[in-house]
XYZ file of N, CA and C in Angstrom:
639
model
N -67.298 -61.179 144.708
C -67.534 -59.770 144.999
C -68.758 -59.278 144.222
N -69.782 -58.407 145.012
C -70.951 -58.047 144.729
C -70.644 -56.661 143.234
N -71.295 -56.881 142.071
C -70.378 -55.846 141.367
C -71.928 -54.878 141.476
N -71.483 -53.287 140.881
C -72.726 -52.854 140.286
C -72.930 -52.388 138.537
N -73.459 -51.951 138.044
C -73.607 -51.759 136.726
C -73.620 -50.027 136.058
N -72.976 -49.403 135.895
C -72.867 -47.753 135.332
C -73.747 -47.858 134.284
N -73.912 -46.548 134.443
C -75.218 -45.931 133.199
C -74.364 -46.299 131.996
N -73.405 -46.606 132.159
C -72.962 -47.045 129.979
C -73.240 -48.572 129.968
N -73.006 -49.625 131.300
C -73.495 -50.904 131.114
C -72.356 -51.529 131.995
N -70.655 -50.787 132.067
C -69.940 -51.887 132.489
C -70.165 -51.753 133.972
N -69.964 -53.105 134.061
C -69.915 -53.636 135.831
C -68.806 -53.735 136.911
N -68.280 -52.985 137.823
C -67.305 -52.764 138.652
C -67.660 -53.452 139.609
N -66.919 -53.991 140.886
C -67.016 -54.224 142.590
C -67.802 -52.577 142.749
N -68.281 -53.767 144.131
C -67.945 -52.122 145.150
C -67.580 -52.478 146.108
N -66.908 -52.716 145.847
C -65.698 -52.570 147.062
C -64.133 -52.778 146.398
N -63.534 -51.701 146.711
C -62.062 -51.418 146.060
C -60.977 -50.980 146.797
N -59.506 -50.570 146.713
C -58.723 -50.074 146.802
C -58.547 -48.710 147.018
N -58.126 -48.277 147.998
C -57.748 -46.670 147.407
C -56.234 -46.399 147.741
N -55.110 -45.235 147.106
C -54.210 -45.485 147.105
C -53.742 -43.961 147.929
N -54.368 -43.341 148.114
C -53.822 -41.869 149.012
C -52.681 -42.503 149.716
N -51.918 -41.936 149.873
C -50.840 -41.779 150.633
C -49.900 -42.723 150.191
N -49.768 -43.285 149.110
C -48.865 -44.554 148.877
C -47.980 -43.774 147.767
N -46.452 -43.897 147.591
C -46.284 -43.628 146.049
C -45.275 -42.150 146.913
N -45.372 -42.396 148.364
C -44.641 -41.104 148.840
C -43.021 -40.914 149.091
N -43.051 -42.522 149.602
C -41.908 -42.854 150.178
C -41.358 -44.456 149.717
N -40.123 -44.403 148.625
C -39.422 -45.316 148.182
C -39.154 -46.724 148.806
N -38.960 -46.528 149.962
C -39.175 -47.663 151.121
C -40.170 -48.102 151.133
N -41.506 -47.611 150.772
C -42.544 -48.405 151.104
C -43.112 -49.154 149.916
N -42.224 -48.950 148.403
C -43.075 -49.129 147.489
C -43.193 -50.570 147.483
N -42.521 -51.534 147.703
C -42.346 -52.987 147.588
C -43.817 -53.530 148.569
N -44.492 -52.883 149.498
C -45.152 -52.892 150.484
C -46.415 -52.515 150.166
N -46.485 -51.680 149.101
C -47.418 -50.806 148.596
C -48.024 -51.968 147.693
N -46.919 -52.279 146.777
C -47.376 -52.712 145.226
C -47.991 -54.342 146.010
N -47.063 -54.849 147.335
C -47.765 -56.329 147.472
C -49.227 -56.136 148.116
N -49.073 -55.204 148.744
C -51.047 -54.760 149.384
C -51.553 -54.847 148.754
N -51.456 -54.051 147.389
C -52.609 -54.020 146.108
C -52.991 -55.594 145.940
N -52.055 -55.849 145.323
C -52.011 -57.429 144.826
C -52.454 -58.317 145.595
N -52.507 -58.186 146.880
C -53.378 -59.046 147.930
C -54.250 -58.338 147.711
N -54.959 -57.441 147.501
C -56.077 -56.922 147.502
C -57.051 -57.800 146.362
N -56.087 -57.774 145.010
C -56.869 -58.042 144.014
C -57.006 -59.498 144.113
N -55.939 -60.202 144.746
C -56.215 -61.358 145.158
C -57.831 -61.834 146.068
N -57.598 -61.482 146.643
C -58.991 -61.180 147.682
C -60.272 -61.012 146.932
N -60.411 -60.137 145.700
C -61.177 -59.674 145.000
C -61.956 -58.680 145.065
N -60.678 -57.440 145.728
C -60.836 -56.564 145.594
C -60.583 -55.479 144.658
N -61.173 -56.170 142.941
C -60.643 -55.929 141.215
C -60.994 -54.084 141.470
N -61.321 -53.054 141.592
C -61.175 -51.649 142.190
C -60.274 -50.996 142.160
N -59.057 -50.211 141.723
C -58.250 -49.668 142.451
C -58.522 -48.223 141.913
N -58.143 -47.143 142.757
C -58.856 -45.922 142.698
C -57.262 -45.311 143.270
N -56.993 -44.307 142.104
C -55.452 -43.298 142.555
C -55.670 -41.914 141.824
N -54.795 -41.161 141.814
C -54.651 -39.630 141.221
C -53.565 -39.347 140.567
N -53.086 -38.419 139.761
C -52.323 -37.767 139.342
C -51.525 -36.749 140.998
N -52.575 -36.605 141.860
C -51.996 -35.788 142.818
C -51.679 -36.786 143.349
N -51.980 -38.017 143.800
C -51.164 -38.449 144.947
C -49.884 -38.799 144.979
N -49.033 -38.913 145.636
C -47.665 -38.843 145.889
C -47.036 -38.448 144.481
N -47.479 -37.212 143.926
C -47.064 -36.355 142.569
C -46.938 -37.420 141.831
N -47.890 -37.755 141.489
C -48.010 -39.427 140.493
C -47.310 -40.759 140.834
N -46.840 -40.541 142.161
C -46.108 -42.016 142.469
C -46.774 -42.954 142.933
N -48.369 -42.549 143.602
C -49.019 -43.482 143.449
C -49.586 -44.260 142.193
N -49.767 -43.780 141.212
C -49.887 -44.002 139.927
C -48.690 -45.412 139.329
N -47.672 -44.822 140.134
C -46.267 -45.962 139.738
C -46.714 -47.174 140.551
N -47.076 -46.944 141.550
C -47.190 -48.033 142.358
C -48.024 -48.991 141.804
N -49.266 -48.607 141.589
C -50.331 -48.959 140.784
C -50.217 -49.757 139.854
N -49.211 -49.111 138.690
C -48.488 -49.739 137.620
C -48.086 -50.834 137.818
N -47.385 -50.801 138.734
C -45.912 -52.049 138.827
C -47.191 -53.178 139.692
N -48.298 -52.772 140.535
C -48.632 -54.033 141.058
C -50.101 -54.746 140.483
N -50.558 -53.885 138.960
C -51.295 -54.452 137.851
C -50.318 -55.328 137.044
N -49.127 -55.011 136.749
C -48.742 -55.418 135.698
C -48.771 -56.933 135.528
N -49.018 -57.251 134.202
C -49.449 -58.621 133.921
C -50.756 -59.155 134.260
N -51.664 -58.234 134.998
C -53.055 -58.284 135.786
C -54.089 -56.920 135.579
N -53.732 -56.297 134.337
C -54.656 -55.350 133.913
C -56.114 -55.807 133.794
N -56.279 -57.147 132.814
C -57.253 -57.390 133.050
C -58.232 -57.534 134.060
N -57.931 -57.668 135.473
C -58.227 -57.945 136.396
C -58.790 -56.610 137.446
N -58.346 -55.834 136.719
C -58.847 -54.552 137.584
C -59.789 -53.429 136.664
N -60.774 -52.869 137.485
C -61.892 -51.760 137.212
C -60.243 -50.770 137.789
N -60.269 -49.676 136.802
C -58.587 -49.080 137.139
C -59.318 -47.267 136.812
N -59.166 -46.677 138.268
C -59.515 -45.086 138.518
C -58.920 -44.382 138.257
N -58.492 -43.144 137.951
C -57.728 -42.091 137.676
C -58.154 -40.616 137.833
N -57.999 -39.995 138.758
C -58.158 -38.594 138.718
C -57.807 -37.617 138.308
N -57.843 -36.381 137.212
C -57.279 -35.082 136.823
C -57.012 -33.773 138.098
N -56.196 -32.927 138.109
C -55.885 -32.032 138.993
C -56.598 -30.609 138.197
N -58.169 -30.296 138.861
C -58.399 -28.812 138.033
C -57.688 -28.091 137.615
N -56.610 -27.913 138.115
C -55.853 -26.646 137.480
C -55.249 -27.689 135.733
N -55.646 -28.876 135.813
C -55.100 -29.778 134.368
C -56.080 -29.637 133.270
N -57.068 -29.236 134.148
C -58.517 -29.685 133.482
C -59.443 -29.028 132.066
N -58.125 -28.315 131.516
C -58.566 -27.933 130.318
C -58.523 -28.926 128.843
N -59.486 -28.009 128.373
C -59.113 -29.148 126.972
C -57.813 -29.618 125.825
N -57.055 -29.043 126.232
C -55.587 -29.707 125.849
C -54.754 -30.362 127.160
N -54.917 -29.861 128.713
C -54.089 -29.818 129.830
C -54.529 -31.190 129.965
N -56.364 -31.489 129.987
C -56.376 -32.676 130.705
C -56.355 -34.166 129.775
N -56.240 -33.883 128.038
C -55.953 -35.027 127.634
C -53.809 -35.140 128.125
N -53.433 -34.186 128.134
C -51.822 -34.166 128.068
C -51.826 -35.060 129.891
N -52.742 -34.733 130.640
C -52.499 -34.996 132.349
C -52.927 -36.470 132.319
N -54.336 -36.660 131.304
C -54.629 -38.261 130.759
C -53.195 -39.106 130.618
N -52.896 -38.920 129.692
C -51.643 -39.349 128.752
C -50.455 -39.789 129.996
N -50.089 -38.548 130.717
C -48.889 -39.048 131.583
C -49.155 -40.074 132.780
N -50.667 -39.966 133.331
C -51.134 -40.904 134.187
C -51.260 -42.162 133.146
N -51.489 -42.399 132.210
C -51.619 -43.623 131.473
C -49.983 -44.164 131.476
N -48.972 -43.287 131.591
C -47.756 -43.619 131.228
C -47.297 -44.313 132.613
N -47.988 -43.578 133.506
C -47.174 -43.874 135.125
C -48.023 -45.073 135.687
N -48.968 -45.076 134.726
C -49.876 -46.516 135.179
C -49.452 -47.611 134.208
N -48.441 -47.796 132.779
C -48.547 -48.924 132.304
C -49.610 -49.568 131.619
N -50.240 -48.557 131.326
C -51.536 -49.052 130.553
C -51.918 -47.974 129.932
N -53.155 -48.298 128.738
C -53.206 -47.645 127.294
C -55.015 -47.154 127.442
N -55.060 -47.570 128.380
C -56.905 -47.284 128.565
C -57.128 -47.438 130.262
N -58.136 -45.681 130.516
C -58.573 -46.022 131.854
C -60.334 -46.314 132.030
N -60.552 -47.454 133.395
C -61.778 -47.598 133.054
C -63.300 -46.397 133.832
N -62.371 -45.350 134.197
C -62.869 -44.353 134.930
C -61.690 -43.335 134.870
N -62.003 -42.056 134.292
C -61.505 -40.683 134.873
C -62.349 -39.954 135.257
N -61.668 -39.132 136.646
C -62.865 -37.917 137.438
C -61.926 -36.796 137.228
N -62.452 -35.335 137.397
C -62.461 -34.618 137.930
C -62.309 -34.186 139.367
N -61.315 -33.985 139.908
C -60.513 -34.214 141.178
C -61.650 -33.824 142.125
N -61.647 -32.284 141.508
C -62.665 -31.779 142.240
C -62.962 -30.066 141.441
N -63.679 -29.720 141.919
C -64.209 -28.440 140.752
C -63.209 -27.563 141.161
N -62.745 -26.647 139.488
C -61.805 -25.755 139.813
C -62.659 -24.654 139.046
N -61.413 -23.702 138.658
C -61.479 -22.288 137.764
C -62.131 -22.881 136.115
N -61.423 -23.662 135.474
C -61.387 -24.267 134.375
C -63.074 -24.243 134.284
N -63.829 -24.084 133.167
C -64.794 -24.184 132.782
C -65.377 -25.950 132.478
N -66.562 -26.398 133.486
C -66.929 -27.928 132.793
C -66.994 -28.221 131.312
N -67.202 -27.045 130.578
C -67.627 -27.514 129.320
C -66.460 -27.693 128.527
N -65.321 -27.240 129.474
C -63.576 -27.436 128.019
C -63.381 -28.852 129.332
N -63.609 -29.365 130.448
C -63.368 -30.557 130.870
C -64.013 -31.525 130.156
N -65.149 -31.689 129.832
C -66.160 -32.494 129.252
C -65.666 -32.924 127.947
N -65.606 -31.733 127.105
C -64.627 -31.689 125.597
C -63.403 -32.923 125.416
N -62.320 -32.082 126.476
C -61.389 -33.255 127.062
C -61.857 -34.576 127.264
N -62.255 -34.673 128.152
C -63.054 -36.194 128.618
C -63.901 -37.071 127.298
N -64.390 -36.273 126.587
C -65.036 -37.163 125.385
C -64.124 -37.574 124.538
N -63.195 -36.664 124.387
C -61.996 -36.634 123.329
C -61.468 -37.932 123.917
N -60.951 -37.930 124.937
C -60.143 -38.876 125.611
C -61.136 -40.385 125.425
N -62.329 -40.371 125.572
C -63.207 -41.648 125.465
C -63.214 -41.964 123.623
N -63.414 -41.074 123.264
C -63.542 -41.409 121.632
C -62.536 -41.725 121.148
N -60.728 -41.537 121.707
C -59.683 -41.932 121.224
C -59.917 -43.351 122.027
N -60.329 -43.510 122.884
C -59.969 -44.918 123.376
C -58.906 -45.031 124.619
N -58.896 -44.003 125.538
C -58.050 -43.446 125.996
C -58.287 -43.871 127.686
N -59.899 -43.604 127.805
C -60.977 -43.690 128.817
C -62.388 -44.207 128.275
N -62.642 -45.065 129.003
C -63.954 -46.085 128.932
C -64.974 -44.926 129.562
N -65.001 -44.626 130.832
C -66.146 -43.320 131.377
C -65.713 -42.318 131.912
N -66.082 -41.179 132.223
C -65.600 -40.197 132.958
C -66.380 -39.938 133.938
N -66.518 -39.028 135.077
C -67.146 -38.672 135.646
C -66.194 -37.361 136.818
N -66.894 -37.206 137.950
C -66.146 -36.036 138.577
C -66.233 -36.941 140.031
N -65.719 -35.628 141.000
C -65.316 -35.852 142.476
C -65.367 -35.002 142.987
N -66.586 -34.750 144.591
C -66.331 -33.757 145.035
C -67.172 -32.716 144.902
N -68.060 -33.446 144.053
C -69.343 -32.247 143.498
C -70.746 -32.299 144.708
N -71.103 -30.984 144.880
C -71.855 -30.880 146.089
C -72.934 -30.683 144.832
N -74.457 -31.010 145.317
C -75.702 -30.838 144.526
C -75.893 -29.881 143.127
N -75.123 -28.102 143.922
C -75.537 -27.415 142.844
C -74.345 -27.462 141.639
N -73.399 -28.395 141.881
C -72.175 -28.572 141.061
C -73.123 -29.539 140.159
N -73.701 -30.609 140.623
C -74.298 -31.616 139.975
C -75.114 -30.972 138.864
N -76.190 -30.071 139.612
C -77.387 -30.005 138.442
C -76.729 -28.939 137.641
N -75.407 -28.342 137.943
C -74.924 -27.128 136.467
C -74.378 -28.472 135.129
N -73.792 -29.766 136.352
C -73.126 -30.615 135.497
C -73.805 -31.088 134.643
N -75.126 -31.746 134.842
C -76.056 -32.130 134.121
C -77.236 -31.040 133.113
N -76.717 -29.780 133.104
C -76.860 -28.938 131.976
C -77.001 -29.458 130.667
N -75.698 -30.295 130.060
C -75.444 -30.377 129.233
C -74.996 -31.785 129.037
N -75.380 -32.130 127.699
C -75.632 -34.029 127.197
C -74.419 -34.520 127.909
N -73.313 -33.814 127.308
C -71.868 -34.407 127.938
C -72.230 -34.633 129.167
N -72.442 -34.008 130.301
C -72.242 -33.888 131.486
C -73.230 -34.897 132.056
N -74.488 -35.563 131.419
C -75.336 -36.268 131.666
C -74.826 -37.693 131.610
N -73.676 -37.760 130.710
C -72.977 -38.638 130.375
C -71.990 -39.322 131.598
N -71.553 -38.127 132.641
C -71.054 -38.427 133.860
C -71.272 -40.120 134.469
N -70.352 -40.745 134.843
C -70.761 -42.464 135.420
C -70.736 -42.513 136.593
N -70.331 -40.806 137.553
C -70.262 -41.190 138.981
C -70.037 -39.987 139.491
N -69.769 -39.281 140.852
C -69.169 -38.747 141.624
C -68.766 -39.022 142.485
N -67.706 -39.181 142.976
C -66.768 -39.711 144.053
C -67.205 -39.116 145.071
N -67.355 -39.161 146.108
C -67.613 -38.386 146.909
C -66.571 -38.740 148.331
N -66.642 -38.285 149.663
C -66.155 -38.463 151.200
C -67.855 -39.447 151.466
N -67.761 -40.319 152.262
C -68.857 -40.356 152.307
C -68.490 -42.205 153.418
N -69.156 -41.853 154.865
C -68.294 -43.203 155.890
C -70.013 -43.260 156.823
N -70.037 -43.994 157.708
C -70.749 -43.928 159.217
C -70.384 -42.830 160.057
N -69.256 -41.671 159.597
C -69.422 -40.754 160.465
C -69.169 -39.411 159.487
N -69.376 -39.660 158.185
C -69.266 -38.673 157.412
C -70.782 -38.739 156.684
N -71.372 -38.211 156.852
C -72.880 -38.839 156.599
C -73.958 -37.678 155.638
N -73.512 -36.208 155.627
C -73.827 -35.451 154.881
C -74.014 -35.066 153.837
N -73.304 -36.083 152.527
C -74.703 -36.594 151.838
C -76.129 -37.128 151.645
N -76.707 -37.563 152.721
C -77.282 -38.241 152.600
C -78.238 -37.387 152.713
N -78.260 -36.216 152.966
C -79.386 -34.787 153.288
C -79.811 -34.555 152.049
N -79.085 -34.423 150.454
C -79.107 -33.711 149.668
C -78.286 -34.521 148.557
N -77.221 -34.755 148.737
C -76.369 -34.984 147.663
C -76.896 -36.533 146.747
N -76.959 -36.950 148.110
C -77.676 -38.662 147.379
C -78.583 -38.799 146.839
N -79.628 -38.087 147.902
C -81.353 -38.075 147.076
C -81.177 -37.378 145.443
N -80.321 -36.667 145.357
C -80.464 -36.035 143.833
C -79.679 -37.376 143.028
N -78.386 -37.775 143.284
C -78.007 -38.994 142.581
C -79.039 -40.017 142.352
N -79.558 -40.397 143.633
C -80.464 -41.652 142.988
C -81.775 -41.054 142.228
N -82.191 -39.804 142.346
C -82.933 -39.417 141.756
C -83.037 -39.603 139.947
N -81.546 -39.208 139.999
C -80.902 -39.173 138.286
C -79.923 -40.602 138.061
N -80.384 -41.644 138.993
C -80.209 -42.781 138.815
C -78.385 -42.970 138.148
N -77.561 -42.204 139.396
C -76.390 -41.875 139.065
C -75.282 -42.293 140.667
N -74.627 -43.695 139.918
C -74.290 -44.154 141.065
C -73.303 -43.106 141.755
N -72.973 -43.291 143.304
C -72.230 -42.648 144.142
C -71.245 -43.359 144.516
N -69.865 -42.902 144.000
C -68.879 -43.610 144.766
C -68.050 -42.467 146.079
N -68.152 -43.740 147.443
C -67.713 -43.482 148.185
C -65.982 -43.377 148.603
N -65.269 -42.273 148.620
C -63.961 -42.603 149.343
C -63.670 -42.623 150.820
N -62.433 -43.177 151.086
C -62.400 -43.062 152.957
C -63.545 -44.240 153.447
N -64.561 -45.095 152.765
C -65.750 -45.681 153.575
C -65.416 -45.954 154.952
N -63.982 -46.602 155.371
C -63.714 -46.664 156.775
C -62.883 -46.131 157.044
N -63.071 -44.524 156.753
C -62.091 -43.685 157.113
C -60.534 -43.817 157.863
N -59.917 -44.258 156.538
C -58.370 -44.777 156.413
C -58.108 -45.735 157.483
N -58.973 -46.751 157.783
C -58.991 -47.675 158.767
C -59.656 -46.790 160.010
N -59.723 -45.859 160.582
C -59.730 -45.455 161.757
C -61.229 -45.820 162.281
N -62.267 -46.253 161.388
C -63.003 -46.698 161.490
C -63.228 -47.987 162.499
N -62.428 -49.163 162.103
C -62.236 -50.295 162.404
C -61.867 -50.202 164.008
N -61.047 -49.075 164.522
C -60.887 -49.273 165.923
C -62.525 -48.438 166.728
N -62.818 -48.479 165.951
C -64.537 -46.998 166.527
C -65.458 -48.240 167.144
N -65.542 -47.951 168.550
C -66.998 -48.574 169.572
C -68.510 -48.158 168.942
N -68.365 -46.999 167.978
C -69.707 -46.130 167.870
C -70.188 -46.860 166.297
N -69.361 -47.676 165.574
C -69.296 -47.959 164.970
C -69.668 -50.353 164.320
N -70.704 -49.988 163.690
C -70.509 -51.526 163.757
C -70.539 -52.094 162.333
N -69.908 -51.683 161.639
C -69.340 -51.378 160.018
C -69.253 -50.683 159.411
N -69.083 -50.828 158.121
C -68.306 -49.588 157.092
C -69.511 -50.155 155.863
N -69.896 -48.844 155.472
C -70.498 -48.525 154.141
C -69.591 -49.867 153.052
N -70.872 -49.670 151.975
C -69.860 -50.039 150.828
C -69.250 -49.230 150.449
N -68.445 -49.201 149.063
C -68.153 -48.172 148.500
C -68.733 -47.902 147.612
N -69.568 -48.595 147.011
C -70.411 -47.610 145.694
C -72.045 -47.760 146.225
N -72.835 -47.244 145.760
C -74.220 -46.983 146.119
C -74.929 -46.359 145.035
């Protein structure tokens, strides 16, 4: 698997996992946790989940189908803005570390921009990297002028990514949002690249993006 390299140095795939919708329904978890694991088998080392998805049960899922194979995975984690203060989002850190089975993440974002001020998220987020808590942070969801308020300030320069929507038929970054990333030489990670499979059945279509860029 082709990896790329973040502005701090470590090297991820691009191409990964994503876990939306898993973590909902008890029946499926046995189904859930063996997908992953064929995934990582495959070498697809990536996996990318939330605190929101299935109210942290994707997070469980996650858990149970690393375990014994932490090493083996670049491991995502998202905060919920309304968490995203500087006590809320090391405490929202902490319980996703608990529901994941592990003591360090190698990416936390910012779900997506809320009320909460960047500069008590950032606070959080360093705190959380300087305990050893989180390897990088970065956000999700940030449209251009979110970017250049983000990059205001050293912390925020510090950012390793923005997640973004971003497929062959979701393409509206590429007007604005990208040219400023590669500008500030700030990789883009893509979610959905083949929009939850629906891609794969598309005539208009004759592949899927990577996921990072």
């Amino acid at each position: 698997m082709r990896g790329l390299r973040l502005p701090g140095g470590q090297e991820l795939p691009v191409l990964g996992q994503g876990t939306w919708g898993m973590g909902e329904r008890r029946a499926q978890r046995a189904a859930e946790v063996a997908a992953l694991q064929r995934g990582l088998d495959l070498g697809l080392g990536l996996i990318d989940t939330a605190e929101m998805y299935g109210s942290g049960g994707a997070e469980e899922v996650v858990g149970a189908a690393i375990a014994g194979r932490r090493d083996e995975v670049f491991l995502v984690s998202k905060v919920y803005p309304h968490n995203a203060g500087r006590r809320d989002a090391v405490a929202a850190c902490e319980r996703s570390l608990r529901r994941l089975g592990t003591d360090q993440l190698d990416l936390y974002l910012l779900h997506w921009r809320g009320s909460t001020p960047l500069a008590e998220t950032l606070d959080a987020f360093e705190q959380l990297r300087a305990d050893g808590k989180i390897r990088h942070y970065g956000v999700s969801n940030f449209g251009p002028g979110d970017m250049s308020e983000l990059f205001e300030s050293e912390l925020g320069r510090r950012s390793a990514t923005n997640q973004v929507l971003y497929n062959l038929t979701r393409r509206g970054i590429e007007l604005d949002l990208l040219p400023w990333c590669r500008e500030q030489e700030l990789p883009v990670m893509a979610y959905s690249p083949i929009e939850q499979g629906r891609l794969l059945a598309s005539r208009r279509c004759g592949g899927s993006p990577s996921g990072i860029r």
